[in-house]
Amino acid sequence: MAAPSPSALQQALLALNPAQQEAAKHIDGALLILAGAGSGKTKTITTRLAYLVDEVGIPPHSTLTLTFTNKAAEEMRERALSLLDTTLNAPPLLCTFHKFGLIFLRFHITTLERAANFVVLDSADKRSILKSLCNTLPPAICDTYISTMKNSFLSPEEASTFAHSAEDKKLQRVYDEYERYLAGKNLLDFDDLLYLTYKILDKRQDIAQQMSQKYQYVMVDEYQDTNELQCKILKSLCVSHQNLCVVGDDDQSIYGWRGADVRNILRFPQMFDEVKVIKLEENYRSYEPILEIANNLISRNTERLGKNLKSIRGAGEAVRLVESEDENSEAMFLAKDIERLLALGANLSEIAILFRLNALSRGVEEGLNRAQIRYRIIGAMRFYERVEIKALLSYLRLIVNLDDDFSFLNIINNPKRGIGKVRQTHLENLAISKGLSCIATLIAYPKECLEILGKAPYSALMDLVGKLQQWQKCGSFENVITEMEEYLIFTFSKFDEVDREGNIAEFYGKCRDYAICNPNSHIEDFLNDLALASPSDEVVGDAVSCMSIHTAKGLEFKYVYVIGLEDGFFPMQRDEESLQEERRLGYVAFTRAKDVLTLCYAKSRFYKGKREWLKPSYFLKESGMLGNTLLRQKDITSTQSEFHKGMKVSHKLFGVGVIESIQAQGAQYRLKINFGGLQREIISSFVQPLEE
């Protein structure tokens, strides 16, 4: 009788290296998987999850796996489920920290005397509210202060004890007013999802005990990115056991600026009794030369547990160091080199340009635009942050909660209803005097509102109120969208810009897709899922990906260019603590590359209104790159052979012209061009040669 073929799980276990297998088969007790970049950590922890369920017999609903992005959570969920033979009635919970907080609060926020149908604000809406509450302090400063307080577990009352300066006292008052506003409108912000979760777990030991008994096995991905609040939530979830498995890399802790504490992973071995530590050091992503410079750089850090990545792929192309005269020359090099890769058969989606500062993207964009190379700026204005889409989202929020004045005032005159700022202010003041929301005031005091607004605007608003009440009765999210679209698509899409009309149509399409994929969903589910989305979730499509190094964390590309490797730009600061995190940022940038890594620095950049003369980054020396063969921009793409006297060229403004003379200017050329009798001197990167 033939032996049964191995299951998907058994095959997955056999495919793991010894260290990965040891981690995947670990059952009870605390476990730290110290996983270097490209070492197969996702494969390891998803196999462990499947092993616990299919081999050990742990009920799937007794497991909880947490990560930081929706994209990572979805990938892990798909991988884990593909390994399970068992048909699951209740699949394992695998989600982001904030999604877990959202789910938890749906069941337990009533213990704080808050209703369960809350809506989560996005960052833009949060700042708009803060701006309306305080016009003497920048919203960004208020936002940062409130976020810091919540992540330090401090309520407005508790924060007052630390407010000593006049500015701190003003910020504390804004925090207090802001919290009162959110409570009154039943809104939460992003930080509340964890702050309120911990608040409940800390004060209600019975709920903490209940949650710990429910989730007997807890796993955390990217543990080095946790902050103190997340660490405390994890401890609360493990009060009845020590079955916490964390996966992370202390060398990739790069979010200290937003509260992540590398000490969480450094001290994890002391957090529980008999913590097992397993290192994953075999790298399956990058060729050896890439890992060599990454290891060289990160070895200079003192605050690390220590590991050394080894490439499974072996030797590959040497890391390239490219010097350019300035940002224009750098942009020209990037465009020419990407064109070379494309000619060799590379795909645009395999290419990424990374930078330490977002401001450096301007020159890159101009260069790619001139070369007509498709690209995406990841982390720039996102689809749901566009004005017309924000307005449509406000309609959805009002359907959930008619008393949401913030959303109401956002669309009070969108589409146009003849309500200017003066009439709007009068309506707001009347609502405040009556102790009601604006919509409740419109309904309860028709006479006063008619006097304030005028007949036509009042009638338009009451029509809106009637529609909102009608939509509230539609039941399913899909029905709501259908009804909304019929009413708003013709009135709301009358914009001058075609792109906006397209965006609105795209919005309704996305809503319908969500409703189809989530048939039992409610409007607040859709809104809250949007609030939890992250910039790295957007990396799709056939285009060069341009992004900050922070955004690139967790991603990989065949061809990676890291630009801006100059002192003052990268690293930005040279004090020891900052330098440790900057090195980790460099390590992350280098290890995004699979096949070819190109490091770029410029002799000068135009920055903050003036030209800065720069030195190569200190990190180039630490990584062992300085002293290696230096490739100058002109060594890789010879501009000299491109242009010659009498050659026809094209300029985006002046059209077709003929070159009359050529003069070297740094790494580029100054061309004297005759555009049909009009002579112009043009830098060579601004024109395109025409085929002769």
XYZ file of N, CA, C and O in Angstrom, residues 175-314:
560
model
N -6.562 69.220 24.531
C -6.757 67.786 24.696
C -8.091 67.514 25.397
O -8.875 66.656 24.961
N -8.370 68.253 26.449
C -9.613 68.075 27.194
C -10.832 68.386 26.320
O -11.800 67.616 26.285
N -10.779 69.519 25.608
C -11.892 69.901 24.729
C -12.071 68.872 23.602
O -13.192 68.520 23.233
N -10.968 68.406 23.063
C -10.990 67.428 21.977
C -11.650 66.131 22.429
O -12.502 65.574 21.726
N -11.291 65.650 23.606
C -11.879 64.419 24.123
C -13.375 64.577 24.393
O -14.160 63.657 24.142
N -13.757 65.729 24.899
C -15.185 65.988 25.112
C -15.941 65.997 23.782
O -17.059 65.479 23.686
N -15.317 66.577 22.752
C -15.925 66.628 21.430
C -16.119 65.213 20.878
O -17.211 64.866 20.408
N -15.074 64.379 20.953
C -15.169 63.015 20.437
C -16.238 62.225 21.181
O -17.032 61.501 20.567
N -16.265 62.350 22.499
C -17.257 61.615 23.289
C -18.669 62.046 22.923
O -19.580 61.214 22.798
N -18.855 63.356 22.704
C -20.181 63.870 22.369
C -20.664 63.404 21.007
O -21.877 63.239 20.794
N -19.745 63.194 20.070
C -20.107 62.756 18.717
C -19.907 61.255 18.521
O -20.109 60.731 17.429
N -19.500 60.551 19.566
C -19.201 59.115 19.512
C -18.182 58.799 18.429
O -18.359 57.905 17.603
N -17.080 59.534 18.455
C -15.975 59.345 17.532
C -14.756 58.853 18.298
O -14.583 59.158 19.483
N -13.918 58.100 17.633
C -12.625 57.697 18.169
C -11.548 58.124 17.191
O -11.797 58.224 15.991
N -10.348 58.385 17.684
C -9.234 58.573 16.776
C -8.382 57.308 16.766
O -8.644 56.352 17.506
N -7.367 57.291 15.934
C -6.550 56.103 15.731
C -5.915 55.627 17.030
O -5.882 54.433 17.328
N -5.418 56.563 17.833
C -4.762 56.211 19.094
C -5.738 55.603 20.097
O -5.346 54.794 20.938
N -7.012 55.999 20.015
C -8.010 55.482 20.948
C -8.161 53.963 20.851
O -8.513 53.305 21.838
N -7.932 53.417 19.659
C -8.128 51.985 19.470
C -7.249 51.170 20.407
O -7.623 50.077 20.844
N -6.072 51.683 20.721
C -5.193 51.003 21.670
C -5.298 51.597 23.069
O -5.286 50.865 24.060
N -5.407 52.913 23.150
C -5.493 53.590 24.451
C -6.702 53.113 25.246
O -6.589 52.750 26.427
N -7.869 53.072 24.624
C -9.081 52.646 25.315
C -9.073 51.136 25.570
O -9.608 50.675 26.584
N -8.476 50.377 24.653
C -8.352 48.931 24.875
C -7.542 48.654 26.138
O -7.950 47.861 26.991
N -6.381 49.330 26.251
C -5.565 49.136 27.456
C -6.286 49.643 28.698
O -6.214 49.017 29.770
N -6.984 50.759 28.568
C -7.699 51.339 29.704
C -8.695 50.330 30.285
O -8.796 50.163 31.499
N -9.410 49.633 29.398
C -10.384 48.633 29.840
C -9.667 47.421 30.445
O -10.030 46.936 31.517
N -8.641 46.915 29.767
C -7.914 45.740 30.259
C -7.245 46.015 31.604
O -7.159 45.133 32.464
N -6.762 47.234 31.785
C -6.075 47.600 33.028
C -7.043 47.738 34.202
O -6.746 47.299 35.321
N -8.208 48.341 33.949
C -9.170 48.584 35.030
C -10.081 47.395 35.291
O -10.582 47.227 36.394
N -10.286 46.596 34.293
C -11.183 45.450 34.434
C -10.369 44.158 34.329
O -10.233 43.578 33.254
N -9.860 43.706 35.472
C -9.061 42.495 35.487
C -9.860 41.271 35.050
O -9.306 40.315 34.501
N -11.168 41.300 35.278
C -12.009 40.182 34.857
C -12.026 40.055 33.338
O -11.965 38.938 32.794
N -12.066 41.216 32.630
C -12.042 41.184 31.168
C -10.664 40.749 30.666
O -10.553 39.978 29.713
N -9.584 41.235 31.333
C -8.231 40.833 30.956
C -8.058 39.322 31.102
O -7.496 38.654 30.233
N -8.557 38.782 32.221
C -8.474 37.350 32.461
C -9.266 36.578 31.392
O -8.813 35.556 30.873
N -10.442 37.086 31.081
C -11.299 36.467 30.069
C -10.603 36.440 28.709
O -10.619 35.425 28.004
N -9.983 37.550 28.299
C -9.297 37.633 27.007
C -8.070 36.723 26.969
O -7.780 36.094 25.955
N -7.352 36.651 28.101
C -6.176 35.803 28.169
C -6.546 34.332 28.051
O -5.838 33.546 27.411
N -7.639 33.940 28.673
C -8.102 32.562 28.575
C -8.652 32.247 27.191
O -8.577 31.114 26.724
N -9.196 33.271 26.529
C -9.711 33.088 25.172
C -8.567 32.867 24.192
O -8.618 31.961 23.365
N -7.535 33.705 24.271
C -6.394 33.617 23.362
C -5.213 32.981 24.096
O -4.409 33.668 24.732
N -5.123 31.670 23.986
C -4.098 30.913 24.698
C -2.729 30.988 24.034
O -1.706 30.759 24.666
N -2.712 31.312 22.749
C -1.455 31.406 22.010
C -1.450 32.717 21.228
O -2.258 32.916 20.321
N -0.531 33.600 21.593
C -0.451 34.931 20.988
C 0.870 35.051 20.237
O 1.937 34.719 20.763
N 0.796 35.511 18.983
C 1.997 35.768 18.188
C 1.997 37.210 17.701
O 0.932 37.758 17.374
N 3.183 37.810 17.652
C 3.322 39.197 17.226
C 4.423 39.297 16.181
O 5.555 38.875 16.427
N 4.086 39.839 15.036
C 5.056 40.093 13.976
C 5.624 41.501 14.134
O 4.959 42.393 14.657
N 6.841 41.714 13.680
C 7.502 43.029 13.738
C 7.497 43.602 15.159
O 7.204 44.775 15.390
N 7.857 42.762 16.115
C 7.787 43.152 17.522
C 8.685 44.346 17.838
O 8.414 45.096 18.768
N 9.755 44.552 17.062
C 10.648 45.678 17.323
C 9.959 47.026 17.129
O 10.455 48.050 17.576
N 8.784 47.017 16.465
C 8.065 48.264 16.201
C 7.007 48.577 17.253
O 6.273 49.561 17.120
N 6.893 47.753 18.291
C 5.892 48.006 19.320
C 6.308 49.160 20.215
O 7.500 49.410 20.437
N 5.304 49.864 20.739
C 5.570 50.899 21.735
C 5.194 50.374 23.116
O 4.770 49.217 23.271
N 5.323 51.198 24.123
C 5.065 50.753 25.489
C 3.607 50.351 25.684
O 3.298 49.390 26.380
N 2.700 51.084 25.048
C 1.278 50.789 25.171
C 0.956 49.411 24.593
O 0.236 48.613 25.214
N 1.485 49.110 23.418
C 1.258 47.797 22.808
C 1.860 46.684 23.647
O 1.272 45.603 23.780
N 3.028 46.946 24.223
C 3.671 45.967 25.091
C 2.809 45.669 26.316
O 2.667 44.515 26.730
N 2.210 46.689 26.896
C 1.351 46.510 28.066
C 0.070 45.742 27.701
O -0.418 44.929 28.497
N -0.474 46.006 26.522
C -1.653 45.254 26.076
C -1.295 43.765 25.957
O -2.063 42.891 26.383
N -0.126 43.476 25.388
C 0.311 42.084 25.246
C 0.463 41.406 26.604
O 0.090 40.240 26.782
N 1.022 42.119 27.577
C 1.156 41.557 28.922
C -0.214 41.244 29.520
O -0.395 40.213 30.175
N -1.189 42.120 29.273
C -2.552 41.892 29.781
C -3.180 40.663 29.132
O -3.946 39.938 29.774
N -2.868 40.434 27.853
C -3.415 39.288 27.144
C -2.751 37.973 27.569
O -3.215 36.891 27.194
N -1.665 38.074 28.312
C -0.935 36.879 28.731
C -0.929 36.707 30.251
O -0.023 36.064 30.796
N -1.929 37.246 30.950
C -1.939 37.157 32.420
C -2.166 35.736 32.910
O -1.777 35.388 34.027
N -2.781 34.875 32.084
C -3.066 33.496 32.509
C -2.116 32.476 31.895
O -2.243 31.277 32.140
N -1.156 32.909 31.079
C -0.192 32.001 30.442
C 1.027 32.787 29.998
O 1.076 34.006 30.136
N 2.042 32.084 29.477
C 3.252 32.728 28.961
C 3.489 32.370 27.490
O 4.616 32.443 26.991
N 2.412 32.037 26.803
C 2.531 31.577 25.414
C 2.511 32.769 24.445
O 1.624 32.922 23.618
N 3.528 33.595 24.574
C 3.684 34.748 23.690
C 4.899 34.511 22.803
O 6.022 34.376 23.286
N 4.678 34.446 21.513
C 5.751 34.300 20.529
C 5.889 35.619 19.779
O 4.936 36.073 19.140
N 7.051 36.240 19.858
C 7.274 37.497 19.146
C 8.358 37.292 18.096
O 9.339 36.592 18.319
N 8.131 37.906 16.944
C 9.059 37.804 15.815
C 9.494 39.214 15.468
O 8.662 40.110 15.303
N 10.773 39.408 15.355
C 11.216 40.757 15.032
C 12.703 40.817 14.804
O 13.430 39.820 14.879
N 13.160 42.019 14.510
C 14.567 42.269 14.223
C 14.938 43.606 14.848
O 14.490 44.658 14.387
N 15.738 43.564 15.897
C 16.139 44.807 16.546
C 16.884 45.730 15.595
O 16.858 46.957 15.763
N 17.530 45.147 14.570
C 18.257 45.958 13.590
C 17.331 46.698 12.631
O 17.789 47.521 11.831
N 16.041 46.405 12.653
C 15.077 47.083 11.789
C 14.090 47.933 12.582
O 12.999 48.257 12.085
N 14.457 48.316 13.790
C 13.610 49.198 14.588
C 13.850 50.644 14.145
O 14.843 51.262 14.527
N 12.917 51.197 13.349
C 13.142 52.505 12.713
C 12.029 53.509 12.997
O 11.974 54.565 12.381
N 11.149 53.167 13.940
C 10.011 54.044 14.186
C 10.045 54.687 15.566
O 9.013 54.978 16.158
N 11.256 54.937 16.078
C 11.380 55.592 17.370
C 10.700 56.953 17.396
O 10.159 57.387 18.408
N 10.688 57.643 16.251
C 10.082 58.977 16.156
C 8.578 58.970 16.378
O 7.999 60.000 16.709
N 7.931 57.796 16.179
C 6.505 57.732 16.452
C 6.181 56.835 17.651
O 5.065 56.376 17.809
N 7.169 56.622 18.512
C 6.915 55.958 19.782
C 7.397 54.531 19.918
O 7.364 53.970 21.018
N 7.818 53.888 18.799
C 8.318 52.516 18.901
C 9.542 52.485 19.811
O 10.395 53.367 19.759
N 9.620 51.450 20.645
C 10.690 51.361 21.637
C 11.486 50.080 21.394
O 11.012 48.976 21.662
N 12.706 50.223 20.865
C 13.548 49.065 20.560
C 13.843 48.249 21.815
O 14.142 47.046 21.746
N 13.737 48.885 22.998
C 14.006 48.172 24.243
C 13.007 47.038 24.491
O 13.311 46.091 25.226
N 11.818 47.106 23.879
C 10.840 46.030 24.043
C 11.405 44.694 23.569
O 11.219 43.666 24.213
N 12.086 44.697 22.417
C 12.660 43.457 21.915
C 13.989 43.144 22.597
O 14.304 41.970 22.854
N 14.768 44.171 22.930
C 16.045 43.941 23.597
C 15.852 43.318 24.978
O 16.664 42.508 25.431
N 14.759 43.670 25.667
C 14.495 43.193 27.021
C 13.539 42.004 27.070
O 13.240 41.504 28.158
N 13.063 41.549 25.915
C 12.087 40.466 25.911
C 12.594 39.211 26.627
O 11.818 38.549 27.327
N 13.867 38.853 26.482
C 14.347 37.654 27.197
C 14.164 37.725 28.711
O 14.185 36.687 29.383
N 13.990 38.939 29.277
C 13.785 39.085 30.722
C 12.310 39.279 31.084
O 11.965 39.382 32.265
N 11.437 39.282 30.071
C 10.028 39.584 30.307
C 9.275 38.397 30.915
O 8.356 38.569 31.709
N 9.667 37.172 30.523
C 9.033 35.956 31.013
C 10.105 34.993 31.542
O 11.304 35.210 31.356
N 9.644 33.926 32.173
C 10.558 32.883 32.645
C 11.013 32.008 31.484
O 10.199 31.622 30.638
N 12.281 31.680 31.434
C 12.827 30.718 30.470
C 12.399 31.021 29.028
O 11.824 30.187 28.334
N 12.670 32.235 28.587
C 12.370 32.638 27.214
C 13.328 31.940 26.256
O 14.548 31.972 26.436
N 12.791 31.324 25.224
C 13.609 30.688 24.198
C 13.895 31.706 23.096
O 12.992 32.404 22.636
N 15.158 31.812 22.669
C 15.558 32.728 21.602
C 16.091 31.914 20.427
O 17.006 31.105 20.583
N 15.509 32.107 19.247
C 15.950 31.425 18.020
C 16.291 32.493 16.991
O 15.475 33.373 16.707
N 17.495 32.419 16.417
C 17.930 33.393 15.417
C 17.762 32.822 14.009
O 18.184 31.695 13.730
N 17.151 33.614 13.133
C 17.056 33.276 11.711
C 18.045 34.172 10.971
O 17.813 35.373 10.813
N 19.153 33.596 10.519
C 20.230 34.388 9.926
C 20.462 34.073 8.448
O 21.277 34.735 7.798
N 19.783 33.067 7.920
C 19.933 32.733 6.512
C 19.003 33.617 5.685
O 17.788 33.577 5.849
N 19.583 34.415 4.798
C 18.828 35.378 4.000
C 18.527 34.805 2.621
O 19.432 34.372 1.900
N 17.249 34.789 2.250
C 16.803 34.238 0.970
C 16.510 35.326 -0.063
O 16.116 35.039 -1.174
N 16.693 36.583 0.290
C 16.298 37.709 -0.559
C 17.445 38.254 -1.395
O 17.305 38.394 -2.612
N 18.536 38.580 -0.743
C 19.567 39.402 -1.368
C 20.838 38.615 -1.678
O 21.176 37.651 -0.995
N 21.565 39.103 -2.686
C 22.888 38.557 -2.978
C 23.893 39.011 -1.915
O 23.667 40.005 -1.203
N 25.011 38.296 -1.826
C 25.997 38.499 -0.770
C 26.547 39.927 -0.697
O 26.697 40.481 0.398
N 26.897 40.588 -1.837
C 27.447 41.949 -1.732
C 26.503 42.926 -1.030
O 26.967 43.825 -0.320
N 25.199 42.765 -1.223
C 24.216 43.636 -0.564
C 24.242 43.404 0.940
O 24.266 44.352 1.734
N 24.260 42.139 1.343
C 24.273 41.811 2.768
C 25.581 42.228 3.430
O 25.595 42.620 4.596
N 26.660 42.163 2.687
C 27.962 42.530 3.247
C 27.971 43.983 3.710
O 28.393 44.279 4.836
N 27.500 44.897 2.862
C 27.512 46.305 3.279
C 26.465 46.572 4.358
O 26.673 47.411 5.234
N 25.330 45.856 4.320
C 24.308 46.017 5.355
C 24.839 45.549 6.703
O 24.659 46.220 7.724
N 25.517 44.396 6.717
C 26.110 43.878 7.954
C 27.198 44.815 8.470
O 27.309 45.053 9.677
N 28.028 45.325 7.555
C 29.092 46.254 7.950
C 28.517 47.470 8.667
O 29.037 47.914 9.698
N 27.446 48.015 8.100
C 26.852 49.228 8.669
C 26.240 48.953 10.033
O 26.542 49.648 11.008
N 25.405 47.938 10.144
C 24.655 47.713 11.375
C 25.563 47.202 12.496
O 25.228 47.376 13.687
N 26.696 46.612 12.158
C 27.614 46.121 13.194
C 28.184 47.253 14.039
O 28.723 47.013 15.126
N 28.090 48.502 13.542
C 28.581 49.657 14.299
C 27.664 50.008 15.462
O 28.073 50.761 16.347
N 26.428 49.499 15.458
C 25.502 49.764 16.557
C 25.866 48.936 17.784
O 26.257 47.769 17.677
N 25.685 49.521 18.948
C 25.962 48.825 20.211
C 24.694 48.260 20.842
O 24.755 47.260 21.556
N 23.528 48.898 20.600
C 22.272 48.439 21.196
C 21.604 47.422 20.273
O 20.680 47.719 19.531
N 22.071 46.183 20.301
C 21.507 45.135 19.461
C 21.787 43.773 20.081
O 22.752 43.592 20.827
N 20.940 42.800 19.747
C 21.104 41.450 20.258
C 22.188 40.693 19.503
O 22.775 39.760 20.014
N 22.416 41.085 18.268
C 23.513 40.519 17.507
C 23.145 39.331 16.642
O 22.624 38.331 17.122
N 23.402 39.477 15.330
C 23.264 38.395 14.365
C 23.999 38.833 13.114
O 24.352 40.006 12.959
N 24.222 37.884 12.204
C 24.940 38.206 10.969
C 24.285 37.471 9.806
O 24.287 36.242 9.748
N 23.678 38.229 8.900
C 22.953 37.623 7.788
C 23.903 36.966 6.794
O 24.949 37.519 6.450
N 23.520 35.788 6.333
C 24.285 35.052 5.318
C 23.382 34.776 4.127
O 22.260 34.308 4.289
N 23.873 35.086 2.936
C 23.068 34.933 1.729
C 23.006 33.478 1.281
O 24.034 32.811 1.153
N 21.810 32.997 1.018
C 21.603 31.678 0.431
C 21.803 31.745 -1.079
O 22.172 30.768 -1.727
N 21.606 32.934 -1.661
C 21.683 33.103 -3.111
C 23.114 33.214 -3.619
O 23.360 33.064 -4.819
N 24.074 33.489 -2.735
C 25.465 33.552 -3.140
C 25.877 34.887 -3.739
O 25.261 35.923 -3.506
